[in-house]
Coordinates of C-alpha atoms and ligand atoms in Angstrom, one line a residue:
X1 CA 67.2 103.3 103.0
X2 CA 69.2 103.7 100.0
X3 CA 73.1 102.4 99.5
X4 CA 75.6 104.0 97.2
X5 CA 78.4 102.4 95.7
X6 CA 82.1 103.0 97.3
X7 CA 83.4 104.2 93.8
X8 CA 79.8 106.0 92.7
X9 CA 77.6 106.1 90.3
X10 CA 75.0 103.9 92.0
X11 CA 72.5 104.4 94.2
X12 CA 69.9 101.6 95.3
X13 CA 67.7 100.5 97.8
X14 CA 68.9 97.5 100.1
X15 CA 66.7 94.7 98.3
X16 CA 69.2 95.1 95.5
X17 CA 72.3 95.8 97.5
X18 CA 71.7 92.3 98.3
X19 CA 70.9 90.6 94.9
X20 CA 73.5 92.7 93.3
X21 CA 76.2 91.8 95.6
X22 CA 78.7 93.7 94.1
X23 CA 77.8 97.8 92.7
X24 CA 78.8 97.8 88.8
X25 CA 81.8 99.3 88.8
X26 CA 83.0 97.2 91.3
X27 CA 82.6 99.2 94.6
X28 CA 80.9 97.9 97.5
X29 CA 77.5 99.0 99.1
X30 CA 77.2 100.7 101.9
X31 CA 74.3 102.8 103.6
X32 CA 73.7 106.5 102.2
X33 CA 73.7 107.3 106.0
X34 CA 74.4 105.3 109.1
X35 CA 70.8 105.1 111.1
X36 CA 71.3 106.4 114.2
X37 CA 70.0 103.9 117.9
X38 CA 69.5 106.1 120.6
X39 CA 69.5 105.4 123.6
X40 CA 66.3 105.6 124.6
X41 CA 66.3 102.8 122.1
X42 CA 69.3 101.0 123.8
X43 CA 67.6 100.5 126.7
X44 CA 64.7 99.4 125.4
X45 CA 67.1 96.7 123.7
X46 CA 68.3 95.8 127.1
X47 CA 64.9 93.6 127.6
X48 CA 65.1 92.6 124.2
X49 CA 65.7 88.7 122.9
X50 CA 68.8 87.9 120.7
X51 CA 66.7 88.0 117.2
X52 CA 64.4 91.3 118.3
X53 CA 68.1 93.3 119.1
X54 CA 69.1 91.8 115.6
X55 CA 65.7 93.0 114.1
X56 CA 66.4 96.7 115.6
X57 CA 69.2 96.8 113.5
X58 CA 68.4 95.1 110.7
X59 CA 65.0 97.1 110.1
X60 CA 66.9 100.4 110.0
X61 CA 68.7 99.3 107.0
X62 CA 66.4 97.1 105.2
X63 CA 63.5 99.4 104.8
X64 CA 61.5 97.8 101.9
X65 CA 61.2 94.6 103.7
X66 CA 58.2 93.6 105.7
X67 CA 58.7 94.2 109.7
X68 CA 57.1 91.4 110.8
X69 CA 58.5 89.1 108.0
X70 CA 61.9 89.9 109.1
X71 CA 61.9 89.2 112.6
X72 CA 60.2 85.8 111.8
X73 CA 63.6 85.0 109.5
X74 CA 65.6 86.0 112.3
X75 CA 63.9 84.1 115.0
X76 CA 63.7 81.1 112.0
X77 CA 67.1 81.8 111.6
X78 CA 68.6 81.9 115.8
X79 CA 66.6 79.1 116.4
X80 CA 69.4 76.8 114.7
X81 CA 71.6 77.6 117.1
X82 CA 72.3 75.7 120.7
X83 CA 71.1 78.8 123.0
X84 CA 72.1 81.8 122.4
X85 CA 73.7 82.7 119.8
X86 CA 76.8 85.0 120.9
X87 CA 76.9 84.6 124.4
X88 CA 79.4 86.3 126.6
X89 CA 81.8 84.5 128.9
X90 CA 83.7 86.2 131.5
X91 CA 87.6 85.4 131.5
X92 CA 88.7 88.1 133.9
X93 CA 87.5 91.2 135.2
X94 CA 86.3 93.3 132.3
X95 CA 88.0 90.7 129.7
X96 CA 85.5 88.5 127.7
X97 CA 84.9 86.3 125.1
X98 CA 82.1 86.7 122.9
X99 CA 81.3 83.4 121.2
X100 CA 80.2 83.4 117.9
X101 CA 80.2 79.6 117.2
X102 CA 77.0 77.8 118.6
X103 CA 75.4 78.0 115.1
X104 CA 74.8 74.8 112.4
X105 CA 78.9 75.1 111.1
X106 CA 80.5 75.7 114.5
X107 CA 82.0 79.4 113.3
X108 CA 80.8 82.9 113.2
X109 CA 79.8 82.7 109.7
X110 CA 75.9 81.1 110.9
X111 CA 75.5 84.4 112.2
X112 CA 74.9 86.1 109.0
X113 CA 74.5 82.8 106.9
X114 CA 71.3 81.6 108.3
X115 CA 69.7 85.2 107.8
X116 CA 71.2 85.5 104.0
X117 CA 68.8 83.6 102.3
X118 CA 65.6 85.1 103.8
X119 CA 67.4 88.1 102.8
X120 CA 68.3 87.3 99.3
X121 CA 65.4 85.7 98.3
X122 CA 62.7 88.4 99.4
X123 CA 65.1 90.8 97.9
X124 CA 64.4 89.3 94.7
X125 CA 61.0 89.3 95.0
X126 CA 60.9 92.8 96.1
X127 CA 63.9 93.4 93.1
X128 CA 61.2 91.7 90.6
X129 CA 63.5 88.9 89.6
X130 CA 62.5 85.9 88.1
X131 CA 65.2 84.1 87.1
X132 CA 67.1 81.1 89.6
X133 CA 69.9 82.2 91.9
X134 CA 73.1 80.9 91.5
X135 CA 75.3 82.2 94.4
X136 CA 79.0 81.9 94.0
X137 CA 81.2 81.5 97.0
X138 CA 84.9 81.7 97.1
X139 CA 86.0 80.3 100.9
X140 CA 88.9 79.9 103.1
X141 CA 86.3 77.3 104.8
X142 CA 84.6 78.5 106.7
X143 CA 81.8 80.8 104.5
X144 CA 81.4 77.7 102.1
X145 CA 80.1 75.4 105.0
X146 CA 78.1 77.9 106.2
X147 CA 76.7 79.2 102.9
X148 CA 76.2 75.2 101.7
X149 CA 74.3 74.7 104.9
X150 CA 72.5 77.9 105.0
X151 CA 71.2 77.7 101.0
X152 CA 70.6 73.7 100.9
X153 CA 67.5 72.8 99.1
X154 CA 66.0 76.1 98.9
X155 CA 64.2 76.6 96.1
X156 CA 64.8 78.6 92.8
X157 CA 69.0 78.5 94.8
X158 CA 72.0 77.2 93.8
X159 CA 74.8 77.3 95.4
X160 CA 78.9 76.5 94.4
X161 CA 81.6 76.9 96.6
X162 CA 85.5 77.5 95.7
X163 CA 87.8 76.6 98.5
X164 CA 91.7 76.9 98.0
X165 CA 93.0 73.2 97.9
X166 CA 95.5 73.7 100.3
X167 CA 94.2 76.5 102.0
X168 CA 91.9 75.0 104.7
X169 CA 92.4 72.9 107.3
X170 CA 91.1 68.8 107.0
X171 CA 88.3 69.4 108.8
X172 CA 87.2 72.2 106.9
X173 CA 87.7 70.4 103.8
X174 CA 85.7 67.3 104.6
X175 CA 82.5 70.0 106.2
X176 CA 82.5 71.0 102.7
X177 CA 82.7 68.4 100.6
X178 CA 80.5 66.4 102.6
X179 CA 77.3 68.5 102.6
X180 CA 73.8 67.5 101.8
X181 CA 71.5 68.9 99.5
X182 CA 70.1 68.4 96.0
X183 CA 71.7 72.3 94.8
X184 CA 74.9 72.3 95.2
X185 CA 78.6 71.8 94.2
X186 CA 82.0 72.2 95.9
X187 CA 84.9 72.8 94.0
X188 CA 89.2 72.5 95.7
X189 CA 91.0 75.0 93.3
X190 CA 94.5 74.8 92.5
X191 CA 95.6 78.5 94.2
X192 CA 95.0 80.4 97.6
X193 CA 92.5 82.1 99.1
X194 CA 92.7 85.3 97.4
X195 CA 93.1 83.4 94.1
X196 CA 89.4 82.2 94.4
X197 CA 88.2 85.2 95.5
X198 CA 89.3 87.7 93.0
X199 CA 88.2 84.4 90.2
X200 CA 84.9 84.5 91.1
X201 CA 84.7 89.1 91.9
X202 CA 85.6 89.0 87.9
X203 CA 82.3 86.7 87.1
X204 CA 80.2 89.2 88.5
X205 CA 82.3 91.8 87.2
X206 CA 82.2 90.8 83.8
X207 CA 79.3 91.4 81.6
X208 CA 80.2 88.5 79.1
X209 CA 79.6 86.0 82.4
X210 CA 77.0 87.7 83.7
X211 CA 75.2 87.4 80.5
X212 CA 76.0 83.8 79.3
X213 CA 74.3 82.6 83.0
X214 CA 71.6 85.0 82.4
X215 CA 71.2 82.7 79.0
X216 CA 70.9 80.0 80.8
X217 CA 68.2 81.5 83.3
X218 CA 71.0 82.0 86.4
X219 CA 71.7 85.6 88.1
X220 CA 74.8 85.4 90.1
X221 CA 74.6 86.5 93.8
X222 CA 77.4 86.4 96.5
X223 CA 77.8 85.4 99.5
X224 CA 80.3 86.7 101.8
X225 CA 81.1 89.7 103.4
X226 CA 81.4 92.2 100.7
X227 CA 77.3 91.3 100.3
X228 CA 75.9 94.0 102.6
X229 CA 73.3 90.6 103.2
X230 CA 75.9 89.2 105.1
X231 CA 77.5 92.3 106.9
X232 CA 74.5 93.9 108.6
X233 CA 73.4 90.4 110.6
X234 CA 77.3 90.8 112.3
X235 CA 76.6 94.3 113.4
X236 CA 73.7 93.0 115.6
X237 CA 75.8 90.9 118.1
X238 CA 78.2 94.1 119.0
X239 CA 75.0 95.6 120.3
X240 CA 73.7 92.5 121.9
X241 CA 77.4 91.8 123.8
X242 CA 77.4 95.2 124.5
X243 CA 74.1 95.3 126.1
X244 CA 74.4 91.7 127.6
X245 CA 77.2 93.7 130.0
X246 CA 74.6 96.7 131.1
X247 CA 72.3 93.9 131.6
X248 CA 74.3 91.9 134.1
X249 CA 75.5 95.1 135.3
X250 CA 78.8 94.6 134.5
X251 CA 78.6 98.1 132.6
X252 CA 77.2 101.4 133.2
X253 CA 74.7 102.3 129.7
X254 CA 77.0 104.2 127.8
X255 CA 80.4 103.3 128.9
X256 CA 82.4 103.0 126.5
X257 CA 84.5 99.7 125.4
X258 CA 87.0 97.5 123.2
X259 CA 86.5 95.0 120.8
X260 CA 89.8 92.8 119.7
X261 CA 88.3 91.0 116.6
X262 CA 90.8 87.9 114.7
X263 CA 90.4 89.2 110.9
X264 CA 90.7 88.2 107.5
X265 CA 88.2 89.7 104.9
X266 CA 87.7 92.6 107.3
X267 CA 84.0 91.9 107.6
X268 CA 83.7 91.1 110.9
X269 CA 85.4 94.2 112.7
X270 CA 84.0 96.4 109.9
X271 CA 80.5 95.4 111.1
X272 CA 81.8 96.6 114.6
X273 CA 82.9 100.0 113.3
X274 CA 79.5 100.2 111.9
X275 CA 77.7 99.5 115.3
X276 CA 80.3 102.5 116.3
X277 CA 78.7 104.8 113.3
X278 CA 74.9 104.2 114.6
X279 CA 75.9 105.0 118.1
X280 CA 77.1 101.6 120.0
X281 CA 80.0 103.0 122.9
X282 CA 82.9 101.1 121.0
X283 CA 86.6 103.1 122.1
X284 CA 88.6 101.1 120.3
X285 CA 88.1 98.3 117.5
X286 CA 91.5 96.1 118.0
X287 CA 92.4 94.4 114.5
X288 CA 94.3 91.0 115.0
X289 CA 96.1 89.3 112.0
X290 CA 97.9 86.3 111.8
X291 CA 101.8 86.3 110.1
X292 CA 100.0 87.7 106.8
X293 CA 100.2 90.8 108.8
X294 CA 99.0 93.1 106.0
X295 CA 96.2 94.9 107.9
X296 CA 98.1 95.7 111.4
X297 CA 101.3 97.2 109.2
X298 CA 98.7 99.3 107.3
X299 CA 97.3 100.7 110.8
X300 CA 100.3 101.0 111.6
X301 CA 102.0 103.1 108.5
X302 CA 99.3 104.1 106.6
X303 CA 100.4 101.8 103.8
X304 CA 98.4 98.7 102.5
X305 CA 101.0 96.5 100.8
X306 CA 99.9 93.0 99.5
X307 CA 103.5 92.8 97.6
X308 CA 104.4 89.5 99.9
X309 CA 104.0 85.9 99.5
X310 CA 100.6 84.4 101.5
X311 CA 101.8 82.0 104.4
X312 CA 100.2 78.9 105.5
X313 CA 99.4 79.4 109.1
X314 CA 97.4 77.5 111.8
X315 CA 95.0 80.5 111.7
X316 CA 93.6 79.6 107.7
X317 CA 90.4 81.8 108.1
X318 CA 92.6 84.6 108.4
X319 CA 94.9 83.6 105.3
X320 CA 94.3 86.5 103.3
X321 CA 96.2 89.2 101.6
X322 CA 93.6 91.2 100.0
X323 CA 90.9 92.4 103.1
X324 CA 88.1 93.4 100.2
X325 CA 86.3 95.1 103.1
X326 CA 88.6 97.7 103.9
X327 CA 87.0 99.6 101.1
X328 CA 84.4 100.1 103.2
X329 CA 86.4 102.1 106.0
X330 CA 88.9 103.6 103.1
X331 CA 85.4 104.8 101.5
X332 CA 84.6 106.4 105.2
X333 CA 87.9 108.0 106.4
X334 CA 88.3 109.5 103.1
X335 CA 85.6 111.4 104.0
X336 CA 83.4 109.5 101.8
X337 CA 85.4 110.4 98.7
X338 CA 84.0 108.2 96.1
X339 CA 87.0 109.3 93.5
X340 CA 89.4 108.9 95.7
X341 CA 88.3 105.4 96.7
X342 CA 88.1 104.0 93.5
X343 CA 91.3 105.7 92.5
X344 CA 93.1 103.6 95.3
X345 CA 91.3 100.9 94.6
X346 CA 92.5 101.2 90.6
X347 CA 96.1 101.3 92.4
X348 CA 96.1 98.3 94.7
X349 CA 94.6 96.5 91.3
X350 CA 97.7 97.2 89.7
X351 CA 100.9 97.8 91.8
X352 CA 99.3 95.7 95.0
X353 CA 99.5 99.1 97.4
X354 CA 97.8 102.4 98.1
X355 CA 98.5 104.9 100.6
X356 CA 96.5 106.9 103.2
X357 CA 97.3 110.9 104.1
X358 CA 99.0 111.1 107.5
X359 CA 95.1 113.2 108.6
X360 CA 93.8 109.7 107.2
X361 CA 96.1 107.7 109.5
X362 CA 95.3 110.0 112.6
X363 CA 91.8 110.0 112.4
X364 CA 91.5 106.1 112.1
X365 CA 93.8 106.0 115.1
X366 CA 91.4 107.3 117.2
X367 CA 89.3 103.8 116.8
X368 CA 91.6 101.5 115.1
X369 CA 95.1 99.9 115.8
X370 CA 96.4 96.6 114.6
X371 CA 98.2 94.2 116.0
X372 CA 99.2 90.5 115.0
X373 CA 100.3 86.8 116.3
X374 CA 103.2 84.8 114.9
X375 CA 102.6 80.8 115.0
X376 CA 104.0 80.7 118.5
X377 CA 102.8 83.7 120.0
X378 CA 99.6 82.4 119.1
X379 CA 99.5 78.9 120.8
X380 CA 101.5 81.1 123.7
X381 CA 98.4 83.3 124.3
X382 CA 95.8 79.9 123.7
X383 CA 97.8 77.8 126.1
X384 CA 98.3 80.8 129.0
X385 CA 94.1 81.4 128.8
X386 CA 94.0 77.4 129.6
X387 CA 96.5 77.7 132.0
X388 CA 95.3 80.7 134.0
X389 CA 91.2 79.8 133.6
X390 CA 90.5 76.3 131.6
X391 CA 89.1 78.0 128.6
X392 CA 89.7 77.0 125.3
X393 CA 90.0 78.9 122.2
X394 CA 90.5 78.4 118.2
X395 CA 93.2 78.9 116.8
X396 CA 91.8 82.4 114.9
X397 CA 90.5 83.6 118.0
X398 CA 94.3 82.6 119.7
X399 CA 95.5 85.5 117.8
X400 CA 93.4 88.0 118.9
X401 CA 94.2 87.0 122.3
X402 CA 97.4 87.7 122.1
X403 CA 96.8 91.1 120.3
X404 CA 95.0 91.5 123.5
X405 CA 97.4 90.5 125.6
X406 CA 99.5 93.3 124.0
X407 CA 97.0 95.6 124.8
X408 CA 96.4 94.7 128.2
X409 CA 100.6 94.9 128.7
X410 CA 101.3 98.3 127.0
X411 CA 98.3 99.8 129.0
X412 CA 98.7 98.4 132.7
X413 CA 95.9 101.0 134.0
X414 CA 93.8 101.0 131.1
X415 CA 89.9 100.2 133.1
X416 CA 88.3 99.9 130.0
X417 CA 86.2 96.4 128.9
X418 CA 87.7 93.9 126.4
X419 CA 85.5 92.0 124.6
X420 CA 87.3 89.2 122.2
X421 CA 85.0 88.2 119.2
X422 CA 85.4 84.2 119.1
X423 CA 85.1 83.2 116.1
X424 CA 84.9 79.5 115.5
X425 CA 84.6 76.6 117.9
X426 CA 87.8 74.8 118.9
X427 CA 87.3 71.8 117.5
X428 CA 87.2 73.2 113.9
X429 CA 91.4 72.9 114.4
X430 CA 91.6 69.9 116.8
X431 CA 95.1 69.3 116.1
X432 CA 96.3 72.7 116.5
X433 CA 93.9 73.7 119.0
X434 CA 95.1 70.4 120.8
X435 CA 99.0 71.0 120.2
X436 CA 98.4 74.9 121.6
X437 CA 97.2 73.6 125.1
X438 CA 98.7 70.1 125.7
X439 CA 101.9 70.3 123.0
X440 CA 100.6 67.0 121.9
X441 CA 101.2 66.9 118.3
X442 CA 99.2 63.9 116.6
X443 CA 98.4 63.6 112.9
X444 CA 94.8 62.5 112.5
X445 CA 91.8 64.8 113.1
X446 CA 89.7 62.6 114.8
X447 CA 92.5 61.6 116.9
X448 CA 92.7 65.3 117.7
X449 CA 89.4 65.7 118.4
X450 CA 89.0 62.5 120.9
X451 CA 92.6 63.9 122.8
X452 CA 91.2 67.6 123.0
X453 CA 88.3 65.9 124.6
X454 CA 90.5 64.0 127.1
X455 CA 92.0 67.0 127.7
X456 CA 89.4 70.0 128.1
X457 CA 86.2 68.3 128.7
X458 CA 84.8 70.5 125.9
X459 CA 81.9 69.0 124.4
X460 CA 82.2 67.9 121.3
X461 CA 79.5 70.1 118.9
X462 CA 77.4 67.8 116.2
X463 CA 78.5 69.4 113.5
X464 CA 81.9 67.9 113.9
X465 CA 80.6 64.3 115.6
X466 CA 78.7 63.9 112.5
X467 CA 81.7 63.9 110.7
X468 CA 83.6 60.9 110.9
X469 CA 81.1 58.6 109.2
X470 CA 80.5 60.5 105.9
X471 CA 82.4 59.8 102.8
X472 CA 83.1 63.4 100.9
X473 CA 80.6 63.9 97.7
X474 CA 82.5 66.4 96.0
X475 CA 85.9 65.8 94.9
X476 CA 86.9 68.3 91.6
X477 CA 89.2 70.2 91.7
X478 CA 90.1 72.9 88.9
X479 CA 92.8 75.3 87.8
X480 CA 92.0 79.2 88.4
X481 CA 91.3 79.9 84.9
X482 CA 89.2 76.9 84.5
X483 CA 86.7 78.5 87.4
X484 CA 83.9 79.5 85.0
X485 CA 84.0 76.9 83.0
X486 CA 82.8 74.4 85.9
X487 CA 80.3 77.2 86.7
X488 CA 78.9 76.8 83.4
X489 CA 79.2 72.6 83.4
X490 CA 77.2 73.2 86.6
X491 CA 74.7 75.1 85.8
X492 CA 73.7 73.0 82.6
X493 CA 73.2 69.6 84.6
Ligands
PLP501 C1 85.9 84.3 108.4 C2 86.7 84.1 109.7 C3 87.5 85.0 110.2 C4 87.8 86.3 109.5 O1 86.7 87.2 109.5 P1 86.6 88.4 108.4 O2 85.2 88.8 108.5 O3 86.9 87.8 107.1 O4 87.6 89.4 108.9 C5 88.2 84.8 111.4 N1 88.0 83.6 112.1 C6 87.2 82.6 111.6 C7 87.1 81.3 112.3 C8 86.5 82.8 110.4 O5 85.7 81.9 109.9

């Protein structure tokens, strides 16, 4: 299977999709063609175990890599989790939550984190490379835990993580900076999310970088969702929820239903419009944002406007002006105009805003609409789930409820399915989580944790039990424009 670059040019094969990251000019990789599952092959999935449904779809993209090899990095890779990894739990009729969060770092991320370096590593094999890889990660916490934990102590790997000092919650911050492992380095910088992110997209962008790590025997790789590595491994569990409901017989094979998905980067609910593309029967794809509300207004008008200040919410994964990802659907709906995307692209670079054509707007209608929760209609929609059926939800995953709840209130006889995508386990935001369900406001973290105990009877996952004992290893923080300087002081050690 080959991939082309979003703003053209390039065209390579999916071993060096993933070591490249990033297409040369910038653009993002995505498949020449969507592979097609029947469904025939659907309901031969049905049988299928969480890792074999994950190697259906992962095969069809990654051509050049072994069969056999793959499925053992997947199995390798699901085994980390408690059980399965994105089981479905019923909150109503035909309303579930899909949960995302039973991996190593407690959030979605592990999905597609624990896979990556099986991924990355064989594709530089297969790519011929010889030299270490240093993969650069800019986080709004929760792709730097998982990537730290997901890359620690592999060999010929380095890994360095930028988080946005004040950008991610305390818990977050002390997952990171308390991580194990003899390769890698965490770094607070001074600046948001999208600060870090668009730092470390000009490293690889930039030739003169690129080159002075090559000197030192370094090629960068990335790891987040504009990595087709990273993307394809999320488009498995819309097929495995989806069949999980024929299964149980809660759904007739090819019935159509909804996804609501909380979203930041846009990777997450672009992987479901790609499980759409090879033939999943998705209706609608629901996009929920937080008060940085830049993606619902764009599905709304047509217009994607990034001219606002970033707020600080209780929702931090989804702190994020810039949604890289959307390239990816801009790159689609422009009827895979190439020019056209990079020309946009070129315009949100330098006034912050591009436009779609009204026929642009209507056709992503059809699948798309956005929606988004303010702080309070947020802990609203948490606190009426608990209310109504004892289930707890993060605070990321609260807003997609309520985008839900939206739904559910415009469309009274609407019979179709709604799955939410949960995306991080509760106690990742104890305090909020805690304040949402009880109104209980206390300061401390662990204080948060033990009450939201108390009150749901929620086990408490290891990954945050672990916590309280261990004293943070990494403490530097930088200015933006000192970013590649560190990578460099790194890299020499
Ligand atoms: C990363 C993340 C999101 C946003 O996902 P995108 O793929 O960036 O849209 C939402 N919730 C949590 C908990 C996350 O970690």
């Amino acid at each position: 299977m080959k991939f082309v670059s979003t703003r053209g040019g390039e065209k390579v094969n999916g071993a060096q999709a993933v070591v490249q990251g990033l297409a040369a000019n910038g653009g993002l990789f995505v498949p020449e063609k969507f592979p097609a599952i029947s469904v025939a092959e659907l309901e031969e999935m049905l049988e299928m175990s969480y890792p074999e449904r994950a190697h259906k779809v992962l095969s069809k993209y990654f051509t050049e890599y072994d069969s056999k090899e793959l499925l053992s990095a997947l199995e390798n890779a699901y085994e980390k989790f408690e059980g399965d990894p994105a089981p479905l739990v019923k909150l109503d009729d035909g309303v579930y939550m899909l949960e995302l969060w039973h991996g190593p770092t407690c959030a979605f991320k592990d999905i597609a984190l624990t896979v990556l370096p099986y991924l990355l590593k064989k594709g530089c094999d297969i790519a011929g490379i010889k030299e270490d890889i240093l993969v650069l990660v800019a986080t709004s916490g929760d792709t730097g835990k998982a990537a730290l934990e997901g890359f620690k102590d592999a060999e010929g790997v380095r890994v360095m993580v930028f988080y946005p000092l004040d950008g991610v919650s305390k818990i977050q911050k002390l997952h990171m900076c308390t991580q194990d492992g003899n390769n890698i380095n965490v770094v607070g910088v001074k600046g948001n999310f999208d600060d870090c992110q668009t730092a470390v997209k000009e490293i690889f962008a930039s030739a003169e970088h690129v080159g002075k790590l090559k000197e030192k025997g370094v090629v960068p790789a990335s790891a987040n969702s504009l990595n087709f590595g990273q993307l394809a491994p999320q488009i498995a569990y819309y097929f495995s929820a989806y069949l999980d409901l024929v299964s149980s017989g809660q759904l007739e094979m090819g019935e159509k239903i909804d996804f609501a998905v909380p979203t930041g980067n846009f990777g997450n609910i672009l992987a479901g419009y790609y499980a759409l593309k090879m033939g999943l029967p998705i209706r609608r794809l629901h996009c929920a944002s937080n008060l940085n509300s830049v993606l619902c207004d764009f599905f709304k008008t047509g217009v994607y406007d990034m001219n606002r200040e970033l707020v600080k919410t209780t929702s931090p994964s989804m702190d994020i002006l810039l949604s890289s990802n959307l390239e990816r659907l801009i790159f689609e709906i422009s009827g895979r105009n190439s020019k056209l995307t990079a020309k946009r692209m070129a315009e949100l670079k330098v006034n912050g805003r591009y436009e779609i054509t009204p026929e642009e707007l209507k056709d992503i209608s059809e699948i798309f609409d956005g929606g988004f929760a303010n702080e309070d209609t947020c802990v609203e929609a948490m606190y009426n789930i608990f209310e109504e059926t004892g289930y707890t939800m993060d605070t990321n995953t609260g807003c997609a409820m309520k985008v839900a709840y939206d739904w559910f209130e415009k469309n009274k006889k609407d019979e179709t399915d709604m799955i939410i995508v949960s995306t991080a386990n509760p106690y990742k935001f104890p305090q909020d989580v805690l304040y949402a369900v009880t109104g209980n406001d206390v300061k401390d973290s662990f204080k948060g944790i033990k009450r939201l105990h108390a009150a749901t009877a929620m086990a408490v996952p290891k990954c945050i039990k672990d916590l309280k004992d261990k004293a943070p290893r990494f403490t530097t923080t930088v200015s933006v424009d000192k970013i590649f300087n560190e990578v460099l002081n790194f890299i020499s050690k």
